[in-house]
Amino acid sequence: MKLKDQFLKTRKETETICSPLQTEDYVVQPMENVSPPKWHLAHTTWFFEQFVLVKYDNNYKVFHPDFAYLFNSYYNNMGKRTQRQDRGFMTRPSVSKVYEYREYVTNAIENILKDQPSNEVLDLVEIGIHHEQQHQELLAYDIKYILGTQPTFPSIGNVFGWEAERQKHEWISFQEGLYEIGHTGDGFCFDNELPSHKAYLQDFQISNKLVTNGEFLEFMEDGGYTNFNLWHDEGWHFIQNNGITHPLYWHYHDSAWQQYHFHGLEKLNPDVPVSHISMYEAYAFANWKGMRLPTEFEWEVASDKLAWGQLWEWTHSAYLPYPGFTQAEGALGEYNGKFMLNQMVLRGASVATAQGHERNTYRNFFHASSRWIFSGIRLVKK
């Protein structure tokens, strides 16, 4: 697909994800990690405006002088910005004005792509596309949290659903040795997937299935959330301080467990992979089973033999630079490198990952406490 077509498709898809929302849904921010959909729509547009148009289109006039401040996320090199926790207080600009902003910038990028742009511009547009695809997935997480924390459990349709794990359970074995890790080839990747390098792994066996709701319910019924011996100390304090006794979006109603998803509250399906699990919970469950989580390197080596892509899968690897990693100068260098502390790696993809955005070298990362993301568990034998 040509870059211009990919750009236009990506811009349209973001708006399609938001199309079932009512105006009020676009604005709220029920917790700091959840950004209002209106902010996502504007921020992904800000990226193209500030990184491409302002710098490389001499005839471009910014849509609004305040937007560079309002919709910067964490790029210190790009100037001042609103604080993350304050995004939900912005009733202005309106949702309709943000859509005007999107159309204005989309048209400007489309025009610059028609005019034989430099390779630098093409590279930045490509990064912007992948950046927006990341925000499409974050939109799915955030919209679900906005709706799923409301007392009426509203429905916006049967989207981003998970399939039951019905395949016969097997343990896939790998022998110890040196393995190539990281991205190779000419396709797009983020800088945190580079450089490719060797990693030595011991023998391991990894499950061909994700842990299911039914299996996790057994953990709960066996007192998993009350047995401190299963937990990291930090995880134990996290669940105690926040009163956590079950996965996010689980509700006990009418003598049965139910689960909220985009089409509303429904009876818990025991065969569907357990989701919205923190790394703390994933670790405790693995401990309870007498097993462990894979390292990100084990996961990557095994990925060709796994049916992955329903949920991001927690690993027991800290998010750290690969040997020889070089952080780019300027604002783009802030994209990944400065977050390589106090984060854990997830591998794979989810049902909300944009088509073509997934790859087995992709290194997703979140804090171990994160539960609103589309996350699950795959086990490795000790």
mmCIF file of C-alpha atoms in Angstrom:
data_model
loop_
_atom_site.group_PDB
_atom_site.id
_atom_site.type_symbol
_atom_site.label_atom_id
_atom_site.label_comp_id
_atom_site.label_asym_id
_atom_site.label_seq_id
_atom_site.Cartn_x
_atom_site.Cartn_y
_atom_site.Cartn_z
ATOM 1 C CA MET A 1 0.000 0.000 0.000
ATOM 2 C CA LYS A 2 1.290 3.471 -0.881
ATOM 3 C CA LEU A 3 2.201 5.686 2.050
ATOM 4 C CA LYS A 4 -0.531 8.203 1.244
ATOM 5 C CA ASP A 5 -3.177 5.486 1.161
ATOM 6 C CA GLN A 6 -1.884 4.022 4.410
ATOM 7 C CA PHE A 7 -1.995 7.473 5.981
ATOM 8 C CA LEU A 8 -5.583 8.123 4.899
ATOM 9 C CA LYS A 9 -6.687 4.655 5.985
ATOM 10 C CA THR A 10 -5.148 5.170 9.419
ATOM 11 C CA ARG A 11 -6.788 8.557 9.885
ATOM 12 C CA LYS A 12 -10.178 7.133 8.929
ATOM 13 C CA GLU A 13 -9.808 4.103 11.211
ATOM 14 C CA THR A 14 -9.183 6.290 14.265
ATOM 15 C CA GLU A 15 -12.440 8.102 13.639
ATOM 16 C CA THR A 16 -14.275 4.824 13.014
ATOM 17 C CA ILE A 17 -13.246 3.599 16.483
ATOM 18 C CA CYS A 18 -14.788 6.755 17.962
ATOM 19 C CA SER A 19 -17.929 6.745 15.806
ATOM 20 C CA PRO A 20 -20.219 4.954 18.333
ATOM 21 C CA LEU A 21 -19.461 7.529 21.034
ATOM 22 C CA GLN A 22 -21.769 10.267 22.236
ATOM 23 C CA THR A 23 -20.314 13.734 22.652
ATOM 24 C CA GLU A 24 -20.045 13.378 26.418
ATOM 25 C CA ASP A 25 -17.981 10.188 26.049
ATOM 26 C CA TYR A 26 -15.227 12.115 24.270
ATOM 27 C CA VAL A 27 -14.332 14.377 27.181
ATOM 28 C CA VAL A 28 -14.115 12.491 30.483
ATOM 29 C CA GLN A 29 -10.966 11.119 32.126
ATOM 30 C CA PRO A 30 -11.914 8.679 34.923
ATOM 31 C CA MET A 31 -8.284 7.994 35.874
ATOM 32 C CA GLU A 32 -4.918 9.534 35.021
ATOM 33 C CA ASN A 33 -3.818 6.775 32.650
ATOM 34 C CA VAL A 34 -7.025 7.070 30.610
ATOM 35 C CA SER A 35 -7.010 9.960 28.163
ATOM 36 C CA PRO A 36 -10.261 11.366 26.764
ATOM 37 C CA PRO A 37 -10.986 10.212 23.198
ATOM 38 C CA LYS A 38 -11.066 13.861 22.136
ATOM 39 C CA TRP A 39 -7.473 14.202 23.326
ATOM 40 C CA HIS A 40 -6.338 11.129 21.356
ATOM 41 C CA LEU A 41 -7.964 12.505 18.209
ATOM 42 C CA ALA A 42 -6.184 15.822 18.647
ATOM 43 C CA HIS A 43 -2.818 14.492 19.831
ATOM 44 C CA THR A 44 -2.373 12.155 16.851
ATOM 45 C CA THR A 45 -3.122 15.178 14.655
ATOM 46 C CA TRP A 46 -0.690 17.351 16.635
ATOM 47 C CA PHE A 47 2.056 14.832 15.850
ATOM 48 C CA PHE A 48 1.674 15.295 12.106
ATOM 49 C CA GLU A 49 1.278 19.053 12.403
ATOM 50 C CA GLN A 50 4.292 19.680 14.640
ATOM 51 C CA PHE A 51 6.733 17.053 13.380
ATOM 52 C CA VAL A 52 5.972 17.351 9.647
ATOM 53 C CA LEU A 53 3.986 20.393 8.599
ATOM 54 C CA VAL A 54 5.430 23.094 10.842
ATOM 55 C CA LYS A 55 8.979 22.013 10.045
ATOM 56 C CA TYR A 56 8.775 21.062 6.365
ATOM 57 C CA ASP A 57 5.858 22.967 4.782
ATOM 58 C CA ASN A 58 6.763 26.639 4.433
ATOM 59 C CA ASN A 59 3.218 27.535 3.368
ATOM 60 C CA TYR A 60 1.505 25.793 6.279
ATOM 61 C CA LYS A 61 -0.402 27.859 8.844
ATOM 62 C CA VAL A 62 -1.091 26.183 12.177
ATOM 63 C CA PHE A 63 -4.745 25.444 12.799
ATOM 64 C CA HIS A 64 -4.790 27.104 16.237
ATOM 65 C CA PRO A 65 -1.908 28.602 18.235
ATOM 66 C CA ASP A 66 -3.003 26.923 21.497
ATOM 67 C CA PHE A 67 -3.080 23.376 20.148
ATOM 68 C CA ALA A 68 0.687 22.864 20.301
ATOM 69 C CA TYR A 69 0.410 23.356 24.065
ATOM 70 C CA LEU A 70 -2.882 21.556 24.642
ATOM 71 C CA PHE A 71 -2.092 18.353 22.761
ATOM 72 C CA ASN A 72 1.601 17.720 23.337
ATOM 73 C CA SER A 73 1.924 14.552 25.415
ATOM 74 C CA TYR A 74 5.392 14.096 26.901
ATOM 75 C CA TYR A 75 7.788 15.652 24.383
ATOM 76 C CA ASN A 76 9.859 18.156 26.371
ATOM 77 C CA ASN A 77 11.718 19.097 23.202
ATOM 78 C CA MET A 78 8.436 20.323 21.718
ATOM 79 C CA GLY A 79 7.749 22.882 24.428
ATOM 80 C CA LYS A 80 5.283 23.272 27.261
ATOM 81 C CA ARG A 81 2.230 21.048 27.626
ATOM 82 C CA THR A 82 -0.803 20.418 29.786
ATOM 83 C CA GLN A 83 -0.365 17.857 32.538
ATOM 84 C CA ARG A 84 -1.596 14.354 31.803
ATOM 85 C CA GLN A 85 -4.028 14.284 34.709
ATOM 86 C CA ASP A 86 -5.661 17.505 33.467
ATOM 87 C CA ARG A 87 -6.673 16.301 30.009
ATOM 88 C CA GLY A 88 -10.214 15.563 31.129
ATOM 89 C CA PHE A 89 -10.784 19.141 32.321
ATOM 90 C CA MET A 90 -10.594 20.560 28.803
ATOM 91 C CA THR A 91 -14.124 21.193 27.611
ATOM 92 C CA ARG A 92 -12.634 23.466 24.977
ATOM 93 C CA PRO A 93 -11.819 23.027 22.169
ATOM 94 C CA SER A 94 -15.052 21.254 21.369
ATOM 95 C CA VAL A 95 -15.239 17.802 19.840
ATOM 96 C CA SER A 96 -16.425 19.300 16.560
ATOM 97 C CA LYS A 97 -13.460 21.691 16.533
ATOM 98 C CA VAL A 98 -11.069 18.767 17.048
ATOM 99 C CA TYR A 99 -12.605 16.991 14.043
ATOM 100 C CA GLU A 100 -12.102 20.194 12.027
ATOM 101 C CA TYR A 101 -8.472 20.145 13.160
ATOM 102 C CA ARG A 102 -8.097 16.545 12.006
ATOM 103 C CA GLU A 103 -9.514 17.300 8.565
ATOM 104 C CA TYR A 104 -7.325 20.392 8.192
ATOM 105 C CA VAL A 105 -4.108 18.540 9.019
ATOM 106 C CA THR A 106 -5.078 15.411 7.067
ATOM 107 C CA ASN A 107 -5.575 17.507 3.934
ATOM 108 C CA ALA A 108 -2.250 19.278 4.481
ATOM 109 C CA ILE A 109 -0.345 16.004 4.878
ATOM 110 C CA GLU A 110 -2.072 14.564 1.806
ATOM 111 C CA ASN A 111 -0.936 17.617 -0.180
ATOM 112 C CA ILE A 112 2.658 17.407 1.016
ATOM 113 C CA LEU A 113 2.761 13.727 0.018
ATOM 114 C CA LYS A 114 1.733 14.672 -3.511
ATOM 115 C CA ASP A 115 4.682 17.037 -3.880
ATOM 116 C CA GLN A 116 7.648 14.625 -3.988
ATOM 117 C CA PRO A 117 8.621 15.080 -0.337
ATOM 118 C CA SER A 118 12.082 14.308 1.009
ATOM 119 C CA ASN A 119 12.919 10.955 2.536
ATOM 120 C CA GLU A 120 12.964 12.636 5.938
ATOM 121 C CA VAL A 121 9.354 13.744 5.493
ATOM 122 C CA LEU A 122 8.341 10.279 4.309
ATOM 123 C CA ASP A 123 10.019 8.697 7.333
ATOM 124 C CA LEU A 124 8.254 11.080 9.709
ATOM 125 C CA VAL A 125 4.868 10.422 8.111
ATOM 126 C CA GLU A 126 5.505 6.683 8.463
ATOM 127 C CA ILE A 127 6.355 7.106 12.139
ATOM 128 C CA GLY A 128 3.245 9.255 12.536
ATOM 129 C CA ILE A 129 1.107 6.493 11.047
ATOM 130 C CA HIS A 130 2.487 3.933 13.491
ATOM 131 C CA HIS A 131 2.128 6.436 16.313
ATOM 132 C CA GLU A 132 -1.551 6.907 15.453
ATOM 133 C CA GLN A 133 -2.033 3.138 15.253
ATOM 134 C CA GLN A 134 -0.683 2.893 18.798
ATOM 135 C CA HIS A 135 -3.245 5.463 19.863
ATOM 136 C CA GLN A 136 -6.008 3.524 18.128
ATOM 137 C CA GLU A 137 -5.302 0.695 20.531
ATOM 138 C CA LEU A 138 -5.118 3.084 23.477
ATOM 139 C CA LEU A 139 -8.478 4.467 22.362
ATOM 140 C CA ALA A 140 -9.972 0.987 22.646
ATOM 141 C CA TYR A 141 -8.583 0.629 26.177
ATOM 142 C CA ASP A 142 -9.676 4.087 27.253
ATOM 143 C CA ILE A 143 -13.157 3.967 25.731
ATOM 144 C CA LYS A 144 -13.766 0.649 27.468
ATOM 145 C CA TYR A 145 -12.667 2.076 30.800
ATOM 146 C CA ILE A 146 -14.807 5.192 30.344
ATOM 147 C CA LEU A 147 -17.893 3.080 29.596
ATOM 148 C CA GLY A 148 -17.052 0.095 31.801
ATOM 149 C CA THR A 149 -16.832 2.170 34.964
ATOM 150 C CA GLN A 150 -20.316 3.611 34.484
ATOM 151 C CA PRO A 151 -23.160 2.130 36.567
ATOM 152 C CA THR A 152 -25.308 1.255 33.537
ATOM 153 C CA PHE A 153 -22.594 -0.650 31.615
ATOM 154 C CA PRO A 154 -23.480 0.904 28.240
ATOM 155 C CA SER A 155 -23.030 -1.007 24.998
ATOM 156 C CA ILE A 156 -21.509 0.321 21.781
ATOM 157 C CA GLY A 157 -21.558 -2.943 19.849
ATOM 158 C CA ASN A 158 -19.757 -6.270 19.594
ATOM 159 C CA VAL A 159 -16.235 -4.995 18.841
ATOM 160 C CA PHE A 160 -12.749 -6.109 19.904
ATOM 161 C CA GLY A 161 -13.996 -9.466 21.180
ATOM 162 C CA TRP A 162 -11.888 -12.446 22.207
ATOM 163 C CA GLU A 163 -12.243 -16.012 20.981
ATOM 164 C CA ALA A 164 -12.304 -19.047 23.266
ATOM 165 C CA GLU A 165 -9.024 -20.942 23.727
ATOM 166 C CA ARG A 166 -10.292 -24.329 22.501
ATOM 167 C CA GLN A 167 -7.119 -25.853 21.050
ATOM 168 C CA LYS A 168 -5.691 -28.925 22.739
ATOM 169 C CA HIS A 169 -3.242 -27.881 25.408
ATOM 170 C CA GLU A 170 0.426 -28.593 24.652
ATOM 171 C CA TRP A 171 3.822 -27.595 25.994
ATOM 172 C CA ILE A 172 6.219 -26.479 23.269
ATOM 173 C CA SER A 173 9.853 -27.271 24.039
ATOM 174 C CA PHE A 174 12.950 -25.275 23.108
ATOM 175 C CA GLN A 175 16.549 -26.255 23.635
ATOM 176 C CA GLU A 176 19.155 -24.100 25.276
ATOM 177 C CA GLY A 177 21.377 -22.074 22.988
ATOM 178 C CA LEU A 178 22.075 -18.734 21.363
ATOM 179 C CA TYR A 179 19.129 -17.081 19.606
ATOM 180 C CA GLU A 180 18.797 -13.963 17.483
ATOM 181 C CA ILE A 181 16.612 -11.310 19.147
ATOM 182 C CA GLY A 182 15.326 -8.058 17.718
ATOM 183 C CA HIS A 183 14.150 -6.673 14.413
ATOM 184 C CA THR A 184 15.917 -7.500 11.155
ATOM 185 C CA GLY A 185 15.082 -6.647 7.570
ATOM 186 C CA ASP A 186 13.827 -3.511 5.853
ATOM 187 C CA GLY A 187 10.320 -3.233 7.326
ATOM 188 C CA PHE A 188 9.310 -0.603 9.863
ATOM 189 C CA CYS A 189 10.182 -1.022 13.512
ATOM 190 C CA PHE A 190 10.569 1.209 16.541
ATOM 191 C CA ASP A 191 14.004 2.004 17.893
ATOM 192 C CA ASN A 192 13.468 -0.127 21.007
ATOM 193 C CA GLU A 193 13.440 -3.253 18.791
ATOM 194 C CA LEU A 194 17.029 -2.542 17.752
ATOM 195 C CA PRO A 195 19.752 -3.555 17.400
ATOM 196 C CA SER A 196 19.328 -7.265 16.775
ATOM 197 C CA HIS A 197 21.601 -9.265 19.055
ATOM 198 C CA LYS A 198 22.224 -12.713 20.488
ATOM 199 C CA ALA A 199 20.630 -13.965 23.709
ATOM 200 C CA TYR A 200 21.475 -17.212 25.450
ATOM 201 C CA LEU A 201 18.463 -19.156 26.689
ATOM 202 C CA GLN A 202 18.182 -22.230 28.868
ATOM 203 C CA ASP A 203 15.826 -25.089 27.977
ATOM 204 C CA PHE A 204 12.198 -24.038 28.406
ATOM 205 C CA GLN A 205 8.658 -25.216 27.721
ATOM 206 C CA ILE A 206 5.951 -22.705 26.899
ATOM 207 C CA SER A 207 2.182 -23.182 26.778
ATOM 208 C CA ASN A 208 0.435 -23.041 23.423
ATOM 209 C CA LYS A 209 -2.652 -21.533 25.119
ATOM 210 C CA LEU A 210 -3.372 -18.412 27.095
ATOM 211 C CA VAL A 211 -4.717 -18.788 30.628
ATOM 212 C CA THR A 212 -8.529 -18.748 30.556
ATOM 213 C CA ASN A 213 -11.193 -17.147 32.737
ATOM 214 C CA GLY A 214 -12.069 -20.564 34.116
ATOM 215 C CA GLU A 215 -8.486 -21.262 35.160
ATOM 216 C CA PHE A 216 -8.161 -17.863 36.775
ATOM 217 C CA LEU A 217 -11.424 -18.392 38.640
ATOM 218 C CA GLU A 218 -9.899 -21.513 40.192
ATOM 219 C CA PHE A 219 -7.028 -19.332 41.435
ATOM 220 C CA MET A 220 -9.514 -16.914 42.985
ATOM 221 C CA GLU A 221 -11.582 -19.664 44.611
ATOM 222 C CA ASP A 222 -8.406 -21.148 46.103
ATOM 223 C CA GLY A 223 -7.686 -17.864 47.872
ATOM 224 C CA GLY A 224 -5.155 -16.534 45.394
ATOM 225 C CA TYR A 225 -5.915 -12.917 46.238
ATOM 226 C CA THR A 226 -5.510 -13.532 49.971
ATOM 227 C CA ASN A 227 -2.273 -15.566 49.956
ATOM 228 C CA PHE A 228 0.603 -13.101 50.265
ATOM 229 C CA ASN A 229 3.122 -15.889 49.592
ATOM 230 C CA LEU A 230 2.168 -15.832 45.910
ATOM 231 C CA TRP A 231 2.786 -12.149 45.314
ATOM 232 C CA HIS A 232 5.619 -9.730 44.826
ATOM 233 C CA ASP A 233 5.686 -7.439 47.849
ATOM 234 C CA GLU A 234 4.830 -4.455 45.653
ATOM 235 C CA GLY A 235 1.974 -6.389 44.048
ATOM 236 C CA TRP A 236 0.617 -7.488 47.415
ATOM 237 C CA HIS A 237 0.538 -3.905 48.660
ATOM 238 C CA PHE A 238 -1.066 -2.794 45.392
ATOM 239 C CA ILE A 239 -4.016 -5.177 45.650
ATOM 240 C CA GLN A 240 -4.404 -4.506 49.392
ATOM 241 C CA ASN A 241 -4.347 -0.732 49.010
ATOM 242 C CA ASN A 242 -6.798 -0.800 46.099
ATOM 243 C CA GLY A 243 -9.149 -3.526 47.348
ATOM 244 C CA ILE A 244 -8.528 -5.738 44.298
ATOM 245 C CA THR A 245 -9.979 -9.247 44.531
ATOM 246 C CA HIS A 246 -10.670 -10.103 40.873
ATOM 247 C CA PRO A 247 -9.766 -8.980 37.338
ATOM 248 C CA LEU A 248 -10.914 -5.605 36.095
ATOM 249 C CA TYR A 249 -14.452 -5.589 34.627
ATOM 250 C CA TRP A 250 -15.528 -8.709 36.556
ATOM 251 C CA HIS A 251 -18.744 -8.287 38.570
ATOM 252 C CA TYR A 252 -20.507 -10.790 40.791
ATOM 253 C CA HIS A 253 -24.246 -10.501 40.083
ATOM 254 C CA ASP A 254 -27.132 -12.930 40.611
ATOM 255 C CA SER A 255 -24.853 -15.577 42.146
ATOM 256 C CA ALA A 256 -22.571 -15.669 39.117
ATOM 257 C CA TRP A 257 -19.554 -13.860 37.709
ATOM 258 C CA GLN A 258 -20.204 -11.508 34.833
ATOM 259 C CA GLN A 259 -17.803 -9.524 32.682
ATOM 260 C CA TYR A 260 -18.161 -6.154 30.982
ATOM 261 C CA HIS A 261 -17.126 -5.752 27.379
ATOM 262 C CA PHE A 262 -18.099 -3.310 24.634
ATOM 263 C CA HIS A 263 -21.475 -4.974 24.124
ATOM 264 C CA GLY A 264 -22.372 -4.726 27.806
ATOM 265 C CA LEU A 265 -22.362 -6.975 30.850
ATOM 266 C CA GLU A 266 -22.601 -10.716 30.173
ATOM 267 C CA LYS A 267 -22.050 -14.048 31.900
ATOM 268 C CA LEU A 268 -18.376 -14.933 32.244
ATOM 269 C CA ASN A 269 -17.200 -17.346 29.553
ATOM 270 C CA PRO A 270 -14.740 -19.770 31.206
ATOM 271 C CA ASP A 271 -13.047 -20.662 27.885
ATOM 272 C CA VAL A 272 -12.132 -17.112 26.889
ATOM 273 C CA PRO A 273 -8.614 -15.950 27.864
ATOM 274 C CA VAL A 274 -8.505 -13.974 31.084
ATOM 275 C CA SER A 275 -7.940 -10.304 30.330
ATOM 276 C CA HIS A 276 -7.230 -6.964 31.981
ATOM 277 C CA ILE A 277 -4.666 -8.564 34.241
ATOM 278 C CA SER A 278 -1.826 -6.660 35.868
ATOM 279 C CA MET A 279 1.661 -8.111 35.821
ATOM 280 C CA TYR A 280 1.269 -8.495 39.598
ATOM 281 C CA GLU A 281 -1.746 -10.773 39.087
ATOM 282 C CA ALA A 282 -0.080 -12.659 36.228
ATOM 283 C CA TYR A 283 2.954 -13.365 38.430
ATOM 284 C CA ALA A 284 0.827 -14.508 41.374
ATOM 285 C CA PHE A 285 -1.217 -16.835 39.163
ATOM 286 C CA ALA A 286 1.925 -18.351 37.664
ATOM 287 C CA ASN A 287 3.310 -18.858 41.174
ATOM 288 C CA TRP A 288 0.085 -20.560 42.227
ATOM 289 C CA LYS A 289 0.406 -22.948 39.276
ATOM 290 C CA GLY A 290 4.029 -23.719 40.167
ATOM 291 C CA MET A 291 5.123 -22.090 36.915
ATOM 292 C CA ARG A 292 6.407 -18.720 35.725
ATOM 293 C CA LEU A 293 5.979 -16.061 33.063
ATOM 294 C CA PRO A 294 8.204 -16.202 29.976
ATOM 295 C CA THR A 295 11.009 -13.754 29.446
ATOM 296 C CA GLU A 296 10.520 -11.519 26.440
ATOM 297 C CA PHE A 297 13.353 -13.375 24.697
ATOM 298 C CA GLU A 298 11.752 -16.772 25.266
ATOM 299 C CA TRP A 299 8.477 -15.371 23.949
ATOM 300 C CA GLU A 300 10.101 -14.034 20.778
ATOM 301 C CA VAL A 301 11.928 -17.301 20.087
ATOM 302 C CA ALA A 302 8.693 -19.274 20.587
ATOM 303 C CA SER A 303 6.408 -16.864 18.749
ATOM 304 C CA ASP A 304 6.456 -18.675 15.399
ATOM 305 C CA LYS A 305 4.882 -21.702 17.089
ATOM 306 C CA LEU A 306 2.275 -19.767 19.072
ATOM 307 C CA ALA A 307 -1.160 -18.541 18.076
ATOM 308 C CA TRP A 308 -0.697 -15.039 19.470
ATOM 309 C CA GLY A 309 -2.586 -11.809 18.901
ATOM 310 C CA GLN A 310 -5.667 -11.938 21.138
ATOM 311 C CA LEU A 311 -4.045 -10.203 24.109
ATOM 312 C CA TRP A 312 -0.726 -8.639 24.937
ATOM 313 C CA GLU A 313 1.142 -11.138 27.060
ATOM 314 C CA TRP A 314 3.018 -10.153 30.192
ATOM 315 C CA THR A 315 6.639 -11.250 30.352
ATOM 316 C CA HIS A 316 8.932 -11.262 33.347
ATOM 317 C CA SER A 317 11.371 -8.950 31.565
ATOM 318 C CA ALA A 318 12.023 -5.388 32.591
ATOM 319 C CA TYR A 319 11.850 -2.844 29.783
ATOM 320 C CA LEU A 320 15.517 -2.087 29.170
ATOM 321 C CA PRO A 321 17.606 -1.042 26.152
ATOM 322 C CA TYR A 322 19.064 -3.748 23.964
ATOM 323 C CA PRO A 323 22.874 -3.962 23.854
ATOM 324 C CA GLY A 324 24.082 -1.161 21.599
ATOM 325 C CA PHE A 325 20.791 0.770 21.701
ATOM 326 C CA THR A 326 21.181 4.376 20.566
ATOM 327 C CA GLN A 327 18.608 6.989 21.472
ATOM 328 C CA ALA A 328 17.883 9.448 18.681
ATOM 329 C CA GLU A 329 18.521 13.126 19.233
ATOM 330 C CA GLY A 330 15.711 15.578 19.776
ATOM 331 C CA ALA A 331 12.011 14.944 20.273
ATOM 332 C CA LEU A 332 11.875 11.576 18.508
ATOM 333 C CA GLY A 333 14.463 10.321 20.957
ATOM 334 C CA GLU A 334 11.851 10.783 23.677
ATOM 335 C CA TYR A 335 9.528 8.273 22.009
ATOM 336 C CA ASN A 336 10.808 5.154 23.782
ATOM 337 C CA GLY A 337 14.212 5.537 25.375
ATOM 338 C CA LYS A 338 13.300 7.726 28.323
ATOM 339 C CA PHE A 339 10.721 5.187 29.519
ATOM 340 C CA MET A 340 13.235 2.386 30.012
ATOM 341 C CA LEU A 341 12.777 2.349 33.783
ATOM 342 C CA ASN A 342 10.111 0.818 36.061
ATOM 343 C CA GLN A 343 8.226 -0.736 33.142
ATOM 344 C CA MET A 344 7.615 -4.378 32.206
ATOM 345 C CA VAL A 345 7.559 -5.777 28.667
ATOM 346 C CA LEU A 346 4.495 -7.320 27.030
ATOM 347 C CA ARG A 347 4.789 -9.217 23.770
ATOM 348 C CA GLY A 348 2.420 -10.138 20.976
ATOM 349 C CA ALA A 349 -0.560 -8.018 20.010
ATOM 350 C CA SER A 350 -4.265 -7.745 20.828
ATOM 351 C CA VAL A 351 -7.568 -7.683 19.017
ATOM 352 C CA ALA A 352 -7.293 -3.880 19.115
ATOM 353 C CA THR A 353 -3.878 -3.781 17.420
ATOM 354 C CA ALA A 354 -4.095 -2.217 13.972
ATOM 355 C CA GLN A 355 -3.791 -4.655 11.090
ATOM 356 C CA GLY A 356 -0.187 -4.733 9.903
ATOM 357 C CA HIS A 357 1.068 -3.054 13.075
ATOM 358 C CA GLU A 358 1.783 -6.331 14.860
ATOM 359 C CA ARG A 359 5.141 -8.164 14.668
ATOM 360 C CA ASN A 360 6.916 -10.648 16.892
ATOM 361 C CA THR A 361 9.727 -8.220 17.752
ATOM 362 C CA TYR A 362 7.359 -5.498 19.008
ATOM 363 C CA ARG A 363 8.141 -4.509 22.606
ATOM 364 C CA ASN A 364 5.084 -3.094 24.339
ATOM 365 C CA PHE A 365 5.637 -1.800 27.859
ATOM 366 C CA PHE A 366 3.530 -0.748 30.828
ATOM 367 C CA HIS A 367 3.895 -0.470 34.569
ATOM 368 C CA ALA A 368 3.278 -3.761 36.387
ATOM 369 C CA SER A 369 0.103 -2.352 37.959
ATOM 370 C CA SER A 370 -1.628 -1.689 34.604
ATOM 371 C CA ARG A 371 -5.011 -3.421 34.301
ATOM 372 C CA TRP A 372 -7.059 -1.419 31.788
ATOM 373 C CA ILE A 373 -4.884 -2.575 28.886
ATOM 374 C CA PHE A 374 -5.742 -5.669 26.826
ATOM 375 C CA SER A 375 -3.362 -7.989 28.690
ATOM 376 C CA GLY A 376 -3.283 -11.721 29.415
ATOM 377 C CA ILE A 377 -1.130 -14.586 30.677
ATOM 378 C CA ARG A 378 0.926 -17.324 29.024
ATOM 379 C CA LEU A 379 2.837 -19.743 31.225
ATOM 380 C CA VAL A 380 6.248 -21.381 31.096
ATOM 381 C CA LYS A 381 7.220 -24.450 33.096
ATOM 382 C CA LYS A 382 9.859 -23.791 35.774
#
